[in-house]
PDB file of C-alpha atoms in Angstrom:
ATOM      1  CA  MET I  25       5.027   7.869  -7.655  1.00  0.00           C
ATOM      2  CA  ARG I  26       6.910   4.782  -6.111  1.00  0.00           C
ATOM      3  CA  SER I  27       6.053   3.625  -2.757  1.00  0.00           C
ATOM      4  CA  SER I  28       6.968   6.254   0.037  1.00  0.00           C
ATOM      5  CA  ILE I  29      10.531   7.412  -0.091  1.00  0.00           C
ATOM      6  CA  LEU I  30      10.836   7.675   3.337  1.00  0.00           C
ATOM      7  CA  ILE I  31       9.758   4.222   4.105  1.00  0.00           C
ATOM      8  CA  LEU I  32      12.801   2.884   1.711  1.00  0.00           C
ATOM      9  CA  LEU I  33      14.892   5.459   3.402  1.00  0.00           C
ATOM     10  CA  ALA I  34      13.696   3.549   6.839  1.00  0.00           C
ATOM     11  CA  THR I  35      15.004   0.353   4.915  1.00  0.00           C
ATOM     12  CA  ALA I  36      18.353   1.407   5.979  1.00  0.00           C
ATOM     13  CA  ALA I  37      18.029  -0.580   8.923  1.00  0.00           C
ATOM     14  CA  LEU I  38      18.303  -3.518   6.674  1.00  0.00           C
ATOM     15  CA  ALA I  39      21.643  -3.392   6.602  1.00  0.00           C
ATOM     16  CA  LEU I  40      22.860  -6.011   9.151  1.00  0.00           C
ATOM     17  CA  PRO I  41      23.213  -9.484   8.315  1.00  0.00           C
ATOM     18  CA  HIS I  42      19.932 -11.452   8.759  1.00  0.00           C
ATOM     19  CA  ALA I  43      18.031  -7.995   9.097  1.00  0.00           C
ATOM     20  CA  LEU I  44      14.312  -8.104   8.722  1.00  0.00           C
ATOM     21  CA  GLU I  45      12.106  -6.228   6.452  1.00  0.00           C
ATOM     22  CA  ALA I  46      10.751  -2.759   7.465  1.00  0.00           C
ATOM     23  CA  ARG I  47       7.204  -2.754   8.126  1.00  0.00           C
ATOM     24  CA  LYS I  48       5.690  -2.751   4.324  1.00  0.00           C
ATOM     25  CA  SER I  49       1.934  -1.903   6.155  1.00  0.00           C
ATOM     26  CA  ASP I  50       3.675   1.464   6.589  1.00  0.00           C
ATOM     27  CA  ARG I  51       3.495   2.135   3.272  1.00  0.00           C
ATOM     28  CA  GLU I  52      -0.394   2.098   3.389  1.00  0.00           C
ATOM     29  CA  GLN I  53      -0.608   4.641   6.142  1.00  0.00           C
ATOM     30  CA  PRO I  54      -0.927   8.485   5.514  1.00  0.00           C
ATOM     31  CA  MET I  55       2.288  10.411   5.773  1.00  0.00           C
ATOM     32  CA  SER I  56       2.448  13.404   8.054  1.00  0.00           C
ATOM     33  CA  VAL I  57       5.006  16.007   7.649  1.00  0.00           C
ATOM     34  CA  ARG I  58       6.297  18.780  10.014  1.00  0.00           C
ATOM     35  CA  SER I  59       9.042  21.468   9.925  1.00  0.00           C
ATOM     36  CA  ASP I  60       9.634  25.061  10.968  1.00  0.00           C
ATOM     37  CA  ARG I  61      10.001  26.078   7.345  1.00  0.00           C
ATOM     38  CA  GLN I  62       9.068  24.837   3.798  1.00  0.00           C
ATOM     39  CA  VAL I  63      10.461  26.724   0.407  1.00  0.00           C
ATOM     40  CA  GLY I  64       9.854  25.205  -2.793  1.00  0.00           C
ATOM     41  CA  GLY I  65       7.102  24.577  -5.362  1.00  0.00           C
ATOM     42  CA  MET I  66       4.583  21.631  -5.897  1.00  0.00           C
ATOM     43  CA  GLY I  67       5.345  21.452  -9.691  1.00  0.00           C
ATOM     44  CA  ASP I  68       6.689  18.433 -11.408  1.00  0.00           C
ATOM     45  CA  ASP I  69      10.098  20.017 -11.528  1.00  0.00           C
ATOM     46  CA  ASP I  70      10.317  21.785  -8.164  1.00  0.00           C
ATOM     47  CA  SER I  71      12.330  21.046  -5.395  1.00  0.00           C
ATOM     48  CA  ILE I  72      11.268  21.363  -1.825  1.00  0.00           C
ATOM     49  CA  VAL I  73      13.257  22.192   1.367  1.00  0.00           C
ATOM     50  CA  LEU I  74      12.048  21.308   4.653  1.00  0.00           C
ATOM     51  CA  SER I  75      14.095  23.255   7.227  1.00  0.00           C
ATOM     52  CA  GLY I  76      13.939  23.403  11.282  1.00  0.00           C
ATOM     53  CA  ASN I  77      12.793  20.292  13.239  1.00  0.00           C
ATOM     54  CA  VAL I  78      11.617  18.088  10.296  1.00  0.00           C
ATOM     55  CA  VAL I  79       9.691  15.153  11.452  1.00  0.00           C
ATOM     56  CA  ILE I  80       8.023  12.775   9.142  1.00  0.00           C
ATOM     57  CA  GLU I  81       5.950   9.990  10.515  1.00  0.00           C
ATOM     58  CA  GLN I  82       4.126   6.973   8.549  1.00  0.00           C
ATOM     59  CA  GLY I  83       2.736   4.344  10.237  1.00  0.00           C
ATOM     60  CA  SER I  84       5.867   3.005  12.813  1.00  0.00           C
ATOM     61  CA  LEU I  85       8.140   5.245  10.660  1.00  0.00           C
ATOM     62  CA  LYS I  86       9.429   8.357  12.231  1.00  0.00           C
ATOM     63  CA  VAL I  87      12.201  10.596  10.684  1.00  0.00           C
ATOM     64  CA  ASP I  88      13.724  13.323  12.464  1.00  0.00           C
ATOM     65  CA  ALA I  89      16.347  15.768  10.805  1.00  0.00           C
ATOM     66  CA  ALA I  90      17.410  19.419  10.737  1.00  0.00           C
ATOM     67  CA  ARG I  91      16.983  19.520   6.882  1.00  0.00           C
ATOM     68  CA  ALA I  92      15.127  17.614   4.034  1.00  0.00           C
ATOM     69  CA  THR I  93      15.504  18.258   0.438  1.00  0.00           C
ATOM     70  CA  VAL I  94      13.263  16.672  -2.312  1.00  0.00           C
ATOM     71  CA  GLU I  95      14.216  17.021  -5.681  1.00  0.00           C
ATOM     72  CA  ARG I  96      11.823  16.155  -8.453  1.00  0.00           C
ATOM     73  CA  ARG I  97      11.991  15.930 -12.285  1.00  0.00           C
ATOM     74  CA  ASP I  98       8.716  15.105 -14.530  1.00  0.00           C
ATOM     75  CA  GLY I  99       6.596  14.864 -11.369  1.00  0.00           C
ATOM     76  CA  ALA I 100       8.987  12.007 -10.058  1.00  0.00           C
ATOM     77  CA  VAL I 101      11.234  12.157  -7.222  1.00  0.00           C
ATOM     78  CA  VAL I 102      14.746  11.887  -8.302  1.00  0.00           C
ATOM     79  CA  ARG I 103      16.750  12.829  -4.904  1.00  0.00           C
ATOM     80  CA  VAL I 104      15.750  12.926  -1.345  1.00  0.00           C
ATOM     81  CA  LEU I 105      18.626  14.312   1.066  1.00  0.00           C
ATOM     82  CA  LEU I 106      18.392  14.389   4.662  1.00  0.00           C
ATOM     83  CA  GLU I 107      20.550  16.301   6.996  1.00  0.00           C
ATOM     84  CA  GLY I 108      21.279  16.621  10.869  1.00  0.00           C
ATOM     85  CA  ALA I 109      22.905  16.151  13.789  1.00  0.00           C
ATOM     86  CA  PRO I 110      22.214  13.272  13.351  1.00  0.00           C
ATOM     87  CA  VAL I 111      19.236  12.347  10.984  1.00  0.00           C
ATOM     88  CA  ARG I 112      17.511   9.569  13.037  1.00  0.00           C
ATOM     89  CA  ILE I 113      15.174   7.196  11.125  1.00  0.00           C
ATOM     90  CA  ARG I 114      12.829   4.713  13.442  1.00  0.00           C
ATOM     91  CA  GLN I 115      10.663   1.982  12.259  1.00  0.00           C
ATOM     92  CA  LEU I 116       9.399  -1.199  13.404  1.00  0.00           C
ATOM     93  CA  ASP I 117      10.128  -4.585  11.421  1.00  0.00           C
ATOM     94  CA  GLU I 118       7.580  -6.913  10.180  1.00  0.00           C
ATOM     95  CA  ARG I 119       7.948  -8.730  13.569  1.00  0.00           C
ATOM     96  CA  GLY I 120       7.359  -5.635  15.573  1.00  0.00           C
ATOM     97  CA  GLU I 121      10.966  -4.937  16.533  1.00  0.00           C
ATOM     98  CA  PRO I 122      12.608  -1.720  16.469  1.00  0.00           C
ATOM     99  CA  ILE I 123      15.034  -0.591  13.907  1.00  0.00           C
ATOM    100  CA  ASP I 124      16.964   2.622  14.640  1.00  0.00           C
ATOM    101  CA  ALA I 125      19.290   3.966  12.179  1.00  0.00           C
ATOM    102  CA  SER I 126      21.270   7.483  12.140  1.00  0.00           C
ATOM    103  CA  ALA I 127      23.654   9.442  10.404  1.00  0.00           C
ATOM    104  CA  SER I 128      24.709  12.998   9.561  1.00  0.00           C
ATOM    105  CA  ARG I 129      23.390  12.553   6.025  1.00  0.00           C
ATOM    106  CA  VAL I 130      21.198  10.296   4.266  1.00  0.00           C
ATOM    107  CA  SER I 131      20.761  10.453   0.711  1.00  0.00           C
ATOM    108  CA  TYR I 132      18.267   8.255  -1.791  1.00  0.00           C
ATOM    109  CA  ALA I 133      18.010   7.942  -5.361  1.00  0.00           C
ATOM    110  CA  PRO I 134      15.010   5.952  -6.515  1.00  0.00           C
ATOM    111  CA  ASP I 135      16.110   5.486  -9.899  1.00  0.00           C
ATOM    112  CA  ASP I 136      19.175   3.872  -8.593  1.00  0.00           C
ATOM    113  CA  GLU I 137      17.523   2.197  -5.255  1.00  0.00           C
ATOM    114  CA  ILE I 138      20.656   3.350  -3.493  1.00  0.00           C
ATOM    115  CA  MET I 139      20.557   4.690   0.099  1.00  0.00           C
ATOM    116  CA  VAL I 140      23.700   6.297   1.276  1.00  0.00           C
ATOM    117  CA  LEU I 141      24.124   6.972   5.167  1.00  0.00           C
ATOM    118  CA  SER I 142      27.293   8.926   5.863  1.00  0.00           C
ATOM    119  CA  GLY I 143      28.818  10.658   8.894  1.00  0.00           C
ATOM    120  CA  SER I 144      29.079   8.351  11.599  1.00  0.00           C
ATOM    121  CA  ALA I 145      26.375   6.272   9.993  1.00  0.00           C
ATOM    122  CA  ARG I 146      24.908   3.463  12.459  1.00  0.00           C
ATOM    123  CA  VAL I 147      22.116   0.927  12.089  1.00  0.00           C
ATOM    124  CA  VAL I 148      20.634  -0.773  15.592  1.00  0.00           C
ATOM    125  CA  GLN I 149      18.242  -3.529  15.747  1.00  0.00           C
ATOM    126  CA  LYS I 150      17.649  -6.537  17.998  1.00  0.00           C
ATOM    127  CA  ARG I 151      20.183  -8.728  16.573  1.00  0.00           C
ATOM    128  CA  GLY I 152      23.056  -6.088  16.826  1.00  0.00           C
ATOM    129  CA  GLU I 153      24.807  -3.188  15.215  1.00  0.00           C
ATOM    130  CA  LEU I 154      26.646  -1.952  12.124  1.00  0.00           C
ATOM    131  CA  THR I 155      28.447   1.403  12.550  1.00  0.00           C
ATOM    132  CA  ALA I 156      30.861   2.827   9.929  1.00  0.00           C
ATOM    133  CA  GLU I 157      31.478   6.668   8.220  1.00  0.00           C
ATOM    134  CA  THR I 158      29.322   5.375   5.369  1.00  0.00           C
ATOM    135  CA  ILE I 159      27.107   2.668   4.958  1.00  0.00           C
ATOM    136  CA  ARG I 160      25.647   2.148   0.932  1.00  0.00           C
ATOM    137  CA  TYR I 161      22.284  -0.123   0.637  1.00  0.00           C
ATOM    138  CA  ASN I 162      21.064  -1.359  -2.500  1.00  0.00           C
ATOM    139  CA  LEU I 163      17.410  -1.637  -1.933  1.00  0.00           C
ATOM    140  CA  ASP I 164      16.791  -3.917  -5.014  1.00  0.00           C
ATOM    141  CA  THR I 165      19.714  -6.399  -4.098  1.00  0.00           C
ATOM    142  CA  GLY I 166      19.654  -5.950  -0.178  1.00  0.00           C
ATOM    143  CA  GLN I 167      23.545  -5.409  -0.703  1.00  0.00           C
ATOM    144  CA  VAL I 168      25.300  -3.762   1.807  1.00  0.00           C
ATOM    145  CA  ASP I 169      28.896  -1.519   1.282  1.00  0.00           C
ATOM    146  CA  SER I 170      30.454  -0.311   4.284  1.00  0.00           C
ATOM    147  CA  GLY I 171      33.455   1.351   4.632  1.00  0.00           C
ATOM    148  CA  GLY I 172      35.985   1.825   1.989  1.00  0.00           C
ATOM    149  CA  ASP I 173      36.393   5.257   2.864  1.00  0.00           C
ATOM    150  CA  GLY I 174      39.554   5.124   5.058  1.00  0.00           C
ATOM    151  CA  ASN I 175      37.530   4.386   7.937  1.00  0.00           C
ATOM    152  CA  ARG I 176      37.020   1.326  10.073  1.00  0.00           C
ATOM    153  CA  VAL I 177      33.647  -1.010  10.003  1.00  0.00           C
ATOM    154  CA  GLN I 178      32.421  -2.175  13.369  1.00  0.00           C
ATOM    155  CA  MET I 179      29.676  -4.808  13.663  1.00  0.00           C
ATOM    156  CA  ILE I 180      28.046  -6.295  16.802  1.00  0.00           C
ATOM    157  CA  ILE I 181      26.208  -9.453  16.012  1.00  0.00           C
ATOM    158  CA  GLN I 182      24.269 -10.846  19.172  1.00  0.00           C
ATOM    159  CA  PRO I 183      24.028 -14.466  19.696  1.00  0.00           C
ATOM    160  CA  LYS I 184      20.765 -15.960  18.307  1.00  0.00           C
ATOM    161  CA  ALA I 185      19.619 -17.134  21.660  1.00  0.00           C
ATOM    162  CA  ARG I 186      20.742 -13.860  23.157  1.00  0.00           C
ATOM    163  CA  ALA I 187      18.868 -11.459  20.517  1.00  0.00           C
ATOM    164  CA  ALA I 188      15.852 -13.819  21.011  1.00  0.00           C
ATOM    165  CA  ALA I 189      15.900 -13.254  24.858  1.00  0.00           C
ATOM    166  CA  ASN I 190      15.771  -9.544  24.298  1.00  0.00           C
TER     167      ASN I 190
END
């Protein structure tokens, strides 16, 4: 299986211009997953649904969601869906600076390397913030596509000197 799917979800925080990479060493850490309930099988073609206070931690990564669904086919994860009010993803970047992303729904498809944050999506980091109803992030190319859904996109970019002082 590819590196931690949830680490890649946290990479949504790279959506701002000049963004930094999420902490790669987190992928080598054990993953802790807690929820009030888990339903599903552990077979190669099973889906698992975690619900109620879902908390996922791995290194500096922390994900809070009301519900997480992991779909597998032939033993590989084909889709991860996080839902909440909101889903919150926090992680430190390679410089040790916090990245905070939130949305009502986060979907990740490993085959496409596309992550979609939807429903009041917001990414905040030291350098600034991006807010849109929908933020699509290509993990392979780093390309961000926000908006296009009839809603406005807002970016706040801190001056380099001010971001360095924070």
